[in-house]
Amino acid sequence: MKKTLLFLILLMFSCVSIAQSYKEAKNDSVKTKCVDEDNDISYHKNVHDNDNAVSDSLTLNEVVVKSSRAVNTNGALRIFPTDKQKESSSTAYGLLSKLALPLISVDEVAHTISAPSNMGTVQVRINDVEATKSDLASIDLSAVKYVDFIRNPGVRYGQNVGFVINIIVKKAVSGYAVGADLSHTLSFPNSSDNLFAKFNFGKNEISLSYWLDFSDKRKLRYEETDQYLMPDNSFYYITRRDKERRLKNIWHNLQLKYSFSETGRYVFQATLGTDLSNCPIDYTLRENIVNQDCDTVMINSSEKSFSPVLDLYYNLNIGKNQSVTLNATGTYSDASYSWSYGGNSPYSYTSDGDSWSLFAEGIYENRMRLFTFSSGLQYSLKYNSNKYLGDAEAINTIHNSLVYAFAQIKGNLAALEYTLGTGVSCMYYRQASDSYKYWLWRPELSLAYPFWDKFKLKYYLRMYQNPPRLEYLGDIDIRNNELEVSRGNSALFPTRVLDNSLTISYQLPTFYAEIETSYRNNYHCYMSQINRETDENGNTNFIFTRENQRRILMFYVNAYTRYDIIPDKLTFAATGGFFRFFNYGNTYKHHYSSFNGAFRATAYLGKFTISADASNGWSFLEGETRVANTYTYSLAASYKYKDFILSLIWQNGFQNDLVYNKAYLVNRYVGKIQKLIDGDMGNMLTFKISWHLSKGRKYEDLKHTVNNKDNDTGIIKGN
């Protein structure tokens, strides 16, 4: 680990030296990048941009920018994709993977964008509003201007959001575009197919998209070795090992969108969509081995869900400097789930759940001479009801709501860039006899100062809250096996999080490097708790639940480097850092250190594009569980022919049985060594064909795409 960390640090500073030498040699031919940083990324911004600049020369407020690909602004890492990157990508997933953003994992095959599991979710936006999976697949990449990567989201981005990716594109006002993106895995039954069409006429746009995902895995296996401390202080040992496993999933999405806009004045948009998810088969044949005696049990589960969503959006520009934005989203979810466990102590239950949710938001913005002021109000309301039948019988009904008001100013004091924001939120929760109102003051401060010509120093502070997941709140016991029971806790309350970071960056036209130091404190967070109980029949049960406990601390130092070694021909990006975790429960204390790193290299060879990436996996400690994800790597090649892009992606080559992750539970009552093996992910070979056809396209101001739907039904599931 030390050698790897030293290698990355030396690599980073070697690249600085090379890039500096390159800059000096080309000093007469390359102009230094100059950017007017009056662009706020912490709230919705309605820019009306008729920029028609080409890839290597971007005109921003009459300042010519030559060859700069990355800029560390006050609130974001802003990256300008090259024409080669856009032309060789079939979807936004492909483009973002080529940008190799720090701490972000993009899977072009699964169409997922994720971050390390305990660092928050990734929110992807198009023109500063949340984008759906269909939006990212059907985006016109030729209209992409730049991408803002925000590691410390502002006061209005929502709950548990650790990263925001904001893709800025120009709006089409005429013509049409149709296309398809088809991905099929050759090594096992797995596909992801998207069809879309967009039509623009005058002030109107109509778009329709359909998505179908299918997966049938037969090489999943789970293994665990457990030890339990019994009441008489003896240990009970058991090994659980899957002999067979099959997991089949089918997912449909249909989205219809209509927008009506007048350039520089107003935009109205209505979006109607629906998700239909079905997991008809989740079958496991498992061996339980105790003292060389083997007992085989069968575990079956199935799940269905249906979730329509309606979103309405309106933006009005008042004069040249003011705007008002209104947004409302309503979602309904209907879900059913069944689970059964065989063996000597059979156990089964079913669950039906319904949920209704409403999200509404209003934002006012005023771009004044000295600074930009914005304020807003968010309101969300959710009703959730789950009925359990069988060996687990209960009816859980949860009401919760959130009101959040915020205000922010952003400006410059000489060379110092600043953002100052504050917000107040009130969360209401009620389930049976448990209820509370949780108030939180949520400040935000960002300071950035350039020095030594190409260096910039930035400090960021914010406070926010993380509410518990609905499945943690259900007031019910669910048996996992003969010894373990999962128990919900209706008394959980949100976690208060204080986040600090200090970043130093260095920038040249074709080179960017930074080192970020971050410290995060989760106060009174909901953490795992395992209790031992003996029932009236003398049987010992180990209760797995969650309780609000002392705190979790995370400290890390992470370096990131991206370098256009040969502009438009060869690019390289790498990230790596040291992470330290401190977990303080009511009855335990655990510490853990890890190194996490990844790199990506891409070569553009005419109509061919070849890329390679690798990651050592994400290792972390949360509560009493230490998780080590496996190292992964992939090799991809694509060829562009007219309106088609043909791609072949090889993931985790030469690994027949990929150990997806390992987990270690170090509780005083229960010790576990767990292993998840995914044979389907080893030597995974996927073929993609993308087709995009457009005609008569012209672009004007920016548009709006949204995804505030809520599909969380809160059903507690068996393990």
XYZ file of C-alpha atoms in Angstrom:
719
model
C 0.000 0.000 0.000
C 2.838 2.391 0.893
C 4.625 1.634 -2.373
C 1.446 2.270 -4.361
C 0.788 5.578 -2.577
C 4.404 6.676 -3.115
C 4.160 5.707 -6.776
C 1.042 7.832 -7.311
C 2.584 10.849 -5.570
C 5.764 10.564 -7.653
C 3.660 10.080 -10.786
C 1.652 13.201 -10.031
C 4.691 15.432 -9.543
C 6.493 13.884 -12.506
C 3.510 14.787 -14.654
C 3.668 18.334 -13.233
C 7.292 18.587 -14.329
C 6.584 17.177 -17.787
C 3.565 19.420 -18.263
C 5.521 22.491 -17.126
C 8.287 21.720 -19.613
C 5.718 21.220 -22.349
C 4.109 24.547 -21.477
C 7.421 26.415 -21.611
C 8.265 24.881 -24.982
C 4.904 25.896 -26.405
C 4.698 29.255 -24.652
C 4.403 31.192 -27.903
C 1.633 29.064 -29.380
C -0.623 28.244 -26.447
C -2.637 30.960 -24.745
C -3.245 30.811 -21.028
C -6.815 30.047 -20.083
C -8.818 32.913 -18.605
C -12.335 32.271 -17.260
C -14.922 34.640 -15.860
C -16.074 32.741 -12.759
C -19.501 34.323 -12.346
C -21.221 30.959 -12.652
C -22.993 29.677 -9.531
C -23.354 25.939 -9.316
C -25.067 25.708 -5.930
C -28.545 26.515 -7.182
C -30.525 26.317 -10.414
C -29.198 28.727 -13.013
C -30.980 29.660 -16.234
C -28.342 30.625 -18.754
C -29.362 31.620 -22.260
C -26.317 30.741 -24.299
C -25.875 30.996 -28.046
C -22.265 29.862 -27.925
C -21.306 28.193 -31.182
C -17.571 27.838 -30.476
C -15.665 24.766 -31.565
C -13.700 22.360 -29.411
C -10.311 24.051 -29.139
C -11.487 27.641 -28.790
C -14.272 28.423 -26.347
C -15.604 31.980 -26.130
C -16.782 32.942 -22.639
C -17.736 36.601 -22.186
C -15.403 37.550 -25.074
C -12.387 35.898 -23.412
C -10.765 33.336 -25.703
C -9.847 30.026 -24.081
C -7.242 27.827 -25.759
C -6.945 24.083 -25.109
C -7.854 24.113 -21.398
C -9.748 20.977 -20.466
C -10.133 21.333 -16.683
C -10.680 24.341 -14.427
C -11.000 24.263 -10.634
C -13.743 26.846 -10.026
C -15.004 28.013 -6.650
C -17.616 25.290 -6.483
C -16.650 22.617 -8.994
C -14.069 20.928 -11.143
C -15.143 22.070 -14.607
C -14.077 19.844 -17.499
C -14.457 20.725 -21.187
C -14.760 17.477 -23.194
C -12.937 17.420 -26.506
C -14.650 16.729 -29.802
C -12.896 13.358 -29.898
C -14.315 12.402 -26.515
C -17.832 13.377 -27.556
C -17.672 11.791 -30.998
C -16.390 8.471 -29.637
C -19.075 8.245 -26.920
C -22.530 6.845 -27.561
C -24.168 8.017 -24.304
C -23.441 10.286 -21.349
C -22.215 7.174 -19.523
C -19.475 6.720 -22.104
C -18.495 10.387 -22.003
C -18.310 10.485 -18.198
C -16.215 7.314 -18.114
C -13.678 8.974 -20.427
C -13.512 12.027 -18.159
C -12.432 9.737 -15.267
C -13.806 11.864 -12.424
C -12.181 11.340 -8.994
C -13.901 8.786 -6.703
C -16.588 8.133 -9.352
C -17.193 4.737 -10.954
C -19.021 4.614 -14.304
C -20.215 1.278 -15.698
C -21.156 1.644 -19.369
C -22.608 -1.871 -19.461
C -24.844 -1.621 -16.386
C -25.519 2.095 -17.009
C -24.638 3.057 -13.447
C -22.731 5.971 -11.930
C -21.683 5.428 -8.329
C -19.337 6.560 -5.556
C -17.856 4.694 -2.588
C -20.814 3.380 -0.605
C -20.342 5.437 2.555
C -19.507 8.727 0.805
C -23.036 9.518 -0.374
C -24.900 9.078 -3.640
C -24.067 10.545 -7.041
C -26.638 12.942 -8.463
C -26.368 13.498 -12.223
C -27.933 16.607 -13.720
C -28.432 18.100 -17.146
C -28.377 21.897 -17.013
C -28.488 21.763 -13.200
C -31.609 19.607 -12.857
C -31.679 15.867 -12.105
C -31.550 13.595 -15.144
C -33.127 10.196 -15.610
C -31.400 7.133 -16.974
C -33.195 7.718 -20.286
C -32.040 11.345 -20.404
C -28.415 10.268 -20.061
C -28.783 7.676 -22.818
C -30.490 10.029 -25.298
C -28.482 13.217 -24.700
C -27.055 14.921 -27.795
C -23.355 14.757 -26.988
C -22.426 17.205 -29.742
C -24.330 19.882 -27.785
C -22.403 19.288 -24.539
C -20.431 22.395 -23.528
C -18.808 21.311 -20.269
C -19.251 19.146 -17.183
C -19.192 20.453 -13.603
C -18.102 17.932 -10.981
C -19.162 19.055 -7.485
C -17.735 17.109 -4.556
C -19.350 19.213 -1.833
C -22.890 19.860 -3.089
C -24.637 23.088 -2.147
C -27.510 23.583 0.243
C -30.264 22.522 -2.156
C -29.105 19.226 -3.662
C -31.008 16.917 -1.314
C -30.376 14.203 1.254
C -27.244 12.036 1.339
C -25.857 13.468 -1.912
C -22.082 13.229 -1.854
C -21.317 14.188 -5.465
C -23.095 16.112 -8.222
C -22.270 15.816 -11.925
C -23.843 18.660 -13.895
C -23.731 18.295 -17.697
C -24.276 21.622 -19.471
C -25.758 21.324 -22.976
C -27.247 23.663 -25.545
C -30.977 23.362 -26.234
C -32.268 22.119 -29.583
C -35.036 24.300 -31.061
C -35.604 22.635 -34.431
C -35.278 19.317 -36.230
C -35.473 15.815 -34.835
C -33.259 13.109 -33.372
C -33.879 9.377 -33.111
C -31.614 6.670 -31.853
C -30.954 3.394 -30.116
C -28.373 2.135 -27.652
C -28.242 -1.663 -27.452
C -25.941 -3.553 -25.053
C -25.799 -7.354 -24.989
C -23.423 -9.455 -22.915
C -22.033 -12.432 -24.811
C -20.885 -14.426 -21.775
C -24.269 -14.720 -19.992
C -27.881 -13.546 -20.554
C -27.681 -9.819 -19.883
C -28.926 -6.884 -21.956
C -29.767 -3.201 -21.708
C -31.629 -1.626 -24.640
C -32.825 1.947 -25.090
C -34.868 3.532 -27.886
C -35.651 7.256 -28.090
C -37.047 9.975 -30.345
C -37.077 13.778 -29.986
C -38.955 16.270 -32.156
C -38.574 20.065 -32.074
C -40.877 22.501 -33.833
C -40.927 26.184 -32.963
C -41.228 26.584 -29.215
C -42.225 22.951 -28.671
C -40.348 19.729 -28.021
C -41.790 16.238 -27.641
C -39.650 13.251 -26.687
C -40.371 9.589 -26.048
C -38.030 6.912 -24.726
C -38.300 3.242 -23.792
C -35.775 1.192 -21.830
C -35.570 -2.553 -21.226
C -33.032 -4.231 -18.938
C -32.759 -8.001 -18.582
C -30.384 -10.122 -16.517
C -30.283 -13.823 -15.646
C -27.334 -14.671 -13.397
C -26.538 -18.290 -12.557
C -22.984 -18.038 -11.198
C -23.558 -16.046 -8.028
C -22.369 -17.702 -4.837
C -22.255 -16.594 -1.232
C -20.062 -18.047 1.488
C -19.723 -17.184 5.156
C -18.030 -18.651 8.199
C -19.633 -17.622 11.501
C -18.986 -17.949 15.183
C -21.615 -17.129 17.829
C -20.949 -16.570 21.525
C -23.696 -18.458 23.367
C -25.056 -17.569 26.854
C -22.901 -20.285 28.486
C -19.758 -18.627 26.984
C -19.264 -21.463 24.494
C -18.837 -20.803 20.771
C -21.128 -22.150 18.062
C -19.476 -22.443 14.629
C -21.258 -22.742 11.292
C -20.342 -22.420 7.623
C -22.972 -21.365 5.099
C -22.154 -22.003 1.447
C -24.274 -21.687 -1.698
C -24.396 -24.714 -3.991
C -26.716 -23.104 -6.552
C -27.931 -19.588 -7.169
C -30.086 -17.991 -9.842
C -31.126 -14.342 -9.988
C -33.361 -13.056 -12.771
C -34.358 -9.387 -13.176
C -36.468 -7.528 -15.738
C -36.911 -3.745 -15.764
C -39.020 -1.528 -18.059
C -39.081 2.258 -18.250
C -41.277 4.460 -20.433
C -40.938 8.248 -20.455
C -42.932 10.918 -22.327
C -41.841 14.545 -22.154
C -43.278 17.807 -23.516
C -41.757 21.277 -23.228
C -42.830 24.736 -24.387
C -40.363 27.614 -24.193
C -39.548 31.056 -25.489
C -35.900 31.982 -25.568
C -34.908 34.245 -22.709
C -38.408 34.427 -21.200
C -39.919 31.197 -19.916
C -39.798 27.404 -20.030
C -42.576 24.957 -19.202
C -42.026 21.213 -19.144
C -44.168 18.208 -18.234
C -42.749 14.703 -17.835
C -44.739 11.511 -17.393
C -42.870 8.280 -16.767
C -43.242 4.859 -15.254
C -40.980 2.077 -13.983
C -41.978 -1.575 -13.962
C -39.558 -3.890 -12.175
C -39.871 -7.649 -11.797
C -37.582 -10.136 -10.065
C -39.460 -13.409 -10.685
C -36.604 -15.712 -9.625
C -34.177 -15.347 -6.749
C -33.367 -18.941 -5.875
C -30.613 -20.242 -3.589
C -29.671 -23.767 -2.553
C -27.444 -23.395 0.499
C -25.424 -25.771 2.666
C -25.225 -25.216 6.418
C -22.229 -27.107 7.827
C -21.871 -27.658 11.596
C -19.209 -30.065 12.913
C -18.975 -31.703 9.462
C -22.753 -32.300 9.473
C -24.375 -30.768 6.397
C -27.951 -29.512 6.150
C -29.208 -28.223 2.794
C -31.823 -25.453 2.769
C -33.690 -23.746 -0.035
C -34.197 -19.959 -0.058
C -36.640 -18.346 -2.488
C -37.729 -14.765 -2.994
C -39.496 -12.693 -5.644
C -40.320 -9.029 -6.032
C -42.435 -6.716 -8.217
C -42.862 -2.961 -8.278
C -44.741 -0.394 -10.339
C -43.956 3.314 -10.036
C -45.463 6.096 -12.191
C -44.187 9.672 -11.817
C -45.419 13.086 -12.985
C -43.132 16.108 -12.994
C -44.056 19.735 -13.767
C -41.480 22.477 -14.207
C -41.756 26.215 -14.908
C -39.073 28.892 -15.157
C -39.678 32.618 -15.660
C -36.958 35.191 -16.306
C -37.717 38.634 -14.869
C -35.662 41.200 -16.709
C -32.008 40.425 -17.391
C -30.842 39.448 -13.918
C -33.697 37.746 -12.070
C -35.470 34.426 -12.417
C -38.039 32.294 -10.612
C -38.146 28.501 -10.875
C -40.997 26.249 -9.738
C -40.918 22.461 -9.748
C -43.306 19.772 -8.464
C -43.001 15.973 -8.660
C -45.534 13.360 -7.605
C -44.753 9.633 -7.369
C -46.781 6.532 -6.545
C -45.159 3.152 -5.851
C -46.788 -0.254 -5.507
C -44.490 -3.115 -4.483
C -44.843 -6.742 -3.445
C -42.221 -9.077 -1.999
C -42.112 -12.693 -0.845
C -39.381 -14.637 0.957
C -39.109 -18.212 2.211
C -36.436 -20.169 4.067
C -36.494 -23.985 4.200
C -34.545 -26.418 6.336
C -35.356 -27.731 9.805
C -36.996 -24.443 10.833
C -38.929 -23.227 7.767
C -39.906 -19.563 7.695
C -41.749 -17.462 5.103
C -43.607 -14.185 4.715
C -45.042 -11.852 2.076
C -45.303 -8.089 1.960
C -47.382 -5.584 0.007
C -46.406 -1.932 0.103
C -47.784 1.340 -1.192
C -46.242 4.776 -1.023
C -47.195 8.276 -2.155
C -44.735 11.130 -2.301
C -44.746 14.794 -3.300
C -41.746 17.034 -3.863
C -42.121 20.783 -4.501
C -39.493 23.476 -4.890
C -39.381 27.217 -5.516
C -36.150 29.146 -6.181
C -35.496 32.859 -6.682
C -32.250 34.181 -8.156
C -30.899 37.725 -8.551
C -27.558 38.318 -10.276
C -26.499 41.633 -8.753
C -23.431 43.728 -9.548
C -21.399 42.720 -6.478
C -22.683 39.197 -5.944
C -25.355 36.699 -6.916
C -28.147 36.077 -4.430
C -30.412 33.042 -4.428
C -33.013 31.697 -2.033
C -35.482 28.869 -2.099
C -37.973 26.679 -0.324
C -38.335 22.904 -0.617
C -41.171 20.761 0.662
C -41.499 16.988 0.546
C -44.264 14.756 1.854
C -44.383 10.958 1.922
C -46.838 8.322 3.085
C -45.697 4.708 3.240
C -47.665 1.596 4.228
C -46.401 -2.011 4.259
C -48.452 -5.048 5.231
C -46.629 -8.257 6.232
C -48.326 -11.672 6.265
C -47.136 -15.173 7.111
C -44.589 -15.903 9.822
C -44.023 -12.144 10.109
C -47.275 -10.248 10.611
C -47.434 -6.477 10.943
C -48.732 -3.306 9.338
C -46.224 -0.462 9.226
C -47.487 2.999 8.344
C -45.016 5.869 8.163
C -45.699 9.570 7.652
C -42.813 11.936 7.083
C -42.281 15.397 5.668
C -39.461 17.883 5.236
C -39.479 21.673 4.964
C -36.224 23.303 3.965
C -35.537 27.025 3.436
C -32.165 28.284 2.236
C -30.376 31.410 1.009
C -26.978 31.960 -0.551
C -24.677 34.675 -1.875
C -21.681 34.211 -4.119
C -19.129 36.726 -5.314
C -15.530 37.925 -5.331
C -13.450 40.079 -3.006
C -10.446 40.932 -5.153
C -8.924 37.510 -5.972
C -10.857 35.704 -3.230
C -13.887 33.762 -4.440
C -16.517 33.102 -1.800
C -19.838 31.354 -1.355
C -21.828 31.823 1.831
C -25.075 29.958 2.367
C -27.364 28.978 5.183
C -30.484 26.899 5.512
C -32.927 25.626 8.099
C -34.716 22.294 7.777
C -37.473 20.680 9.804
C -38.111 16.958 9.376
C -41.311 15.424 10.739
C -41.711 11.681 11.284
C -44.528 9.569 12.720
C -45.006 5.790 13.001
C -47.509 4.414 15.522
C -46.584 5.993 18.882
C -43.143 7.200 17.726
C -42.871 10.717 16.350
C -40.477 13.653 16.317
C -39.608 16.977 14.707
C -35.929 17.321 13.865
C -34.644 20.867 13.298
C -31.206 21.543 11.824
C -29.300 24.683 10.949
C -27.331 23.984 7.769
C -24.512 26.459 7.016
C -22.261 26.351 3.971
C -18.997 28.197 3.341
C -16.637 28.042 0.385
C -13.444 30.085 -0.038
C -11.055 29.835 -2.990
C -7.877 31.810 -3.584
C -5.405 31.541 -6.511
C -1.692 31.901 -5.834
C 1.652 31.246 -7.506
C 0.190 31.723 -10.963
C -1.273 28.241 -11.557
C -2.146 27.114 -8.034
C -5.457 27.479 -6.231
C -6.357 26.806 -2.603
C -9.951 26.050 -1.622
C -11.642 25.460 1.738
C -15.170 24.121 2.089
C -17.457 23.572 5.088
C -21.057 22.426 5.276
C -23.509 20.806 7.659
C -26.340 18.569 6.529
C -28.511 15.671 7.657
C -28.942 12.044 6.614
C -32.312 10.503 7.494
C -32.475 6.730 8.106
C -33.634 4.500 5.269
C -37.258 3.397 5.485
C -36.337 -0.278 5.763
C -34.473 0.515 9.006
C -37.625 2.053 10.516
C -40.116 -0.800 10.064
C -41.468 -1.989 13.417
C -41.140 -5.728 12.705
C -38.831 -8.731 13.208
C -37.697 -10.701 10.129
C -35.880 -14.018 10.610
C -32.827 -14.539 8.368
C -31.888 -18.055 9.534
C -32.097 -20.273 12.618
C -30.022 -17.882 14.746
C -30.350 -14.385 13.251
C -33.229 -11.895 13.257
C -33.356 -8.468 11.563
C -35.285 -5.953 13.653
C -36.425 -2.517 12.539
C -36.215 0.451 14.876
C -39.004 3.008 14.584
C -37.205 5.379 16.993
C -34.259 6.180 14.701
C -33.683 9.870 13.987
C -31.516 11.628 11.349
C -27.752 11.951 11.486
C -26.094 15.375 11.640
C -23.003 15.558 9.431
C -20.229 18.169 9.494
C -17.994 18.100 6.424
C -14.690 19.987 5.967
C -12.278 19.843 3.052
C -9.135 21.633 1.917
C -8.000 21.312 -1.705
C -4.882 22.563 -3.454
C -4.840 22.343 -7.249
C -2.411 23.007 -10.080
C -3.570 23.699 -13.626
C -2.070 23.964 -17.093
C -3.875 23.968 -20.445
C -3.583 20.181 -20.858
C -2.835 19.151 -17.288
C -4.673 19.272 -13.977
C -3.700 17.919 -10.546
C -5.069 18.328 -7.044
C -4.732 17.007 -3.508
C -7.827 17.043 -1.316
C -7.821 16.615 2.465
C -11.217 15.946 4.023
C -12.574 15.395 7.524
C -16.176 14.257 8.082
C -17.945 13.850 11.431
C -21.267 11.971 11.622
C -22.847 12.865 14.978
C -25.241 10.426 16.682
C -25.505 8.379 13.500
C -27.553 5.214 13.151
C -25.093 2.329 13.412
C -25.338 -1.448 13.542
C -26.115 -3.057 16.878
C -26.223 -6.806 17.617
C -27.984 -8.024 20.762
C -28.288 -11.551 22.145
C -31.685 -12.696 23.397
C -33.147 -15.936 24.732
C -36.850 -16.607 24.115
C -39.340 -18.401 26.365
C -38.465 -21.755 24.753
C -34.784 -21.375 25.624
C -33.709 -20.631 22.033
C -30.929 -18.092 21.558
C -31.420 -15.398 18.905
C -28.999 -12.749 17.728
C -30.851 -9.525 16.919
C -29.402 -7.383 14.123
C -30.743 -3.841 14.384
C -29.644 -0.202 14.193
C -29.481 2.440 16.886
C -28.405 6.066 17.067
C -24.950 5.835 18.617
C -21.966 8.073 19.261
C -20.343 8.945 15.928
C -18.412 7.902 12.825
C -15.386 9.896 11.655
C -13.696 9.702 8.267
C -10.432 11.361 7.290
C -8.776 11.057 3.905
C -6.106 12.554 1.669
C -6.801 11.922 -2.010
C -4.751 12.908 -5.075
C -6.162 13.261 -8.582
C -4.333 13.854 -11.878
C -5.526 14.120 -15.473
C -3.193 14.783 -18.376
C -3.696 15.087 -22.131
C -0.383 13.443 -23.018
C -1.058 13.993 -26.725
C -4.094 16.294 -27.092
C -6.989 14.545 -28.827
C -4.865 11.387 -29.116
C -3.893 10.059 -25.692
C -5.267 10.974 -22.254
C -4.521 9.646 -18.794
C -6.204 10.105 -15.402
C -5.458 8.621 -11.991
C -6.769 8.992 -8.470
C -5.549 7.499 -5.216
C -5.737 8.256 -1.543
C -5.310 7.228 2.064
C -8.541 6.779 4.048
C -8.899 6.447 7.821
C -12.171 5.413 9.519
C -13.148 5.792 13.196
C -16.352 4.105 14.424
C -17.554 4.779 17.977
C -20.653 2.828 18.969
C -22.239 2.646 22.393
C -20.541 -0.681 23.147
C -17.668 -0.823 20.651
C -14.858 1.143 19.032
C -13.191 0.180 15.728
C -10.555 1.855 13.519
C -9.441 0.996 9.993
C -7.100 2.372 7.304
C -7.176 1.715 3.566
C -5.741 2.879 0.268
C -8.129 3.264 -2.664
C -7.015 4.093 -6.183
C -7.958 3.899 -9.867
C -6.687 4.964 -13.279
C -7.953 5.282 -16.837
C -6.142 5.728 -20.163
C -7.813 6.436 -23.511
C -6.326 6.494 -27.013
C -8.125 8.077 -29.993
C -6.936 6.490 -33.233
C -8.997 7.944 -36.038
C -12.370 6.211 -35.987
C -11.138 3.782 -33.335
C -11.094 4.466 -29.600
C -9.336 2.195 -27.114
C -9.553 2.628 -23.352
C -8.362 0.746 -20.291
C -9.164 1.288 -16.637
C -8.508 -0.412 -13.329
C -9.425 0.029 -9.671
C -8.212 -1.699 -6.525
C -11.756 -1.640 -5.114
C -13.219 0.373 -2.261
C -12.330 -0.733 1.267
C -14.002 0.827 4.291
C -15.311 0.280 7.819
C -18.863 1.076 8.903
C -20.149 0.133 12.323
C -18.630 -3.268 13.074
C -18.305 -4.426 9.471
C -15.179 -4.030 7.368
C -15.784 -4.377 3.620
C -13.132 -4.923 0.946
C -14.368 -4.793 -2.637
C -12.269 -6.597 -5.199
C -10.005 -4.991 -7.769
C -11.640 -4.599 -11.179
C -10.377 -3.747 -14.632
C -11.720 -3.464 -18.164
C -10.606 -2.985 -21.736
C -12.893 -1.357 -24.316
C -12.609 -0.712 -28.044
C -15.063 1.161 -30.255
C -15.357 2.049 -33.927
C -17.415 4.891 -35.376
C -19.026 4.329 -38.773
C -21.314 7.122 -40.011
C -24.200 7.292 -37.489
C -23.181 4.063 -35.727
C -20.747 3.319 -32.906
C -19.768 -0.326 -32.404
C -18.145 -1.216 -29.079
C -16.695 -4.287 -27.407
C -16.089 -4.211 -23.636
C -14.114 -6.874 -21.787
C -14.422 -6.724 -18.004
C -12.347 -8.616 -15.427
C -10.522 -10.770 -17.943
C -8.913 -14.077 -16.953
C -11.088 -14.308 -13.815
C -13.598 -17.137 -13.967
C -14.818 -16.637 -10.394
C -14.665 -12.984 -9.448
C -14.652 -12.466 -5.676
C -16.886 -9.415 -5.775
C -16.315 -8.430 -2.165
C -15.322 -9.682 1.254
C -16.764 -8.535 4.571
C -15.636 -9.084 8.142
C -17.993 -8.650 11.104
C -16.155 -8.123 14.411
C -18.978 -7.970 16.960
C -18.505 -9.271 20.526
C -21.351 -11.794 20.039
C -21.042 -12.620 16.336
C -17.984 -12.951 14.114
C -18.364 -13.394 10.361
C -16.151 -13.793 7.325
C -18.350 -13.256 4.269
C -17.540 -13.652 0.607
C -19.642 -12.886 -2.479
C -18.488 -14.587 -5.691
C -19.880 -13.420 -9.037
C -18.809 -15.801 -11.785
C -20.881 -13.906 -14.356
C -18.797 -10.757 -13.821
C -15.562 -12.627 -14.533
C -14.459 -12.641 -18.183
C -17.553 -10.567 -18.980
C -17.710 -9.651 -22.673
C -20.321 -7.145 -23.899
C -21.124 -5.915 -27.397
C -22.737 -2.500 -27.870
C -24.227 -0.871 -30.929
C -25.398 2.737 -30.832
C -27.239 4.575 -33.570
C -28.020 8.298 -33.540
C -29.662 10.124 -36.434
C -30.540 13.821 -36.372
C -31.661 16.315 -38.966
C -32.285 20.055 -38.974
C -30.957 20.556 -35.435
C -30.339 24.126 -34.233
C -29.473 25.137 -30.692
C -30.327 28.024 -28.417
C -30.766 28.380 -24.640
C -30.545 25.628 -22.056
C -33.302 23.176 -21.217
C -34.560 21.270 -18.194
C -34.642 17.572 -17.350
C -35.799 16.232 -14.010
C -35.866 13.175 -11.818
C -37.279 13.841 -8.352
C -39.258 10.610 -8.247
C -39.218 8.478 -5.102
C -39.329 4.679 -5.452
C -38.386 3.753 -1.873
C -41.134 1.509 -0.447
C -39.311 0.613 2.769
C -40.019 -3.138 2.659
C -37.713 -5.119 4.946
C -36.210 -8.056 3.031
C -34.655 -11.324 4.108
C -30.903 -11.841 3.961
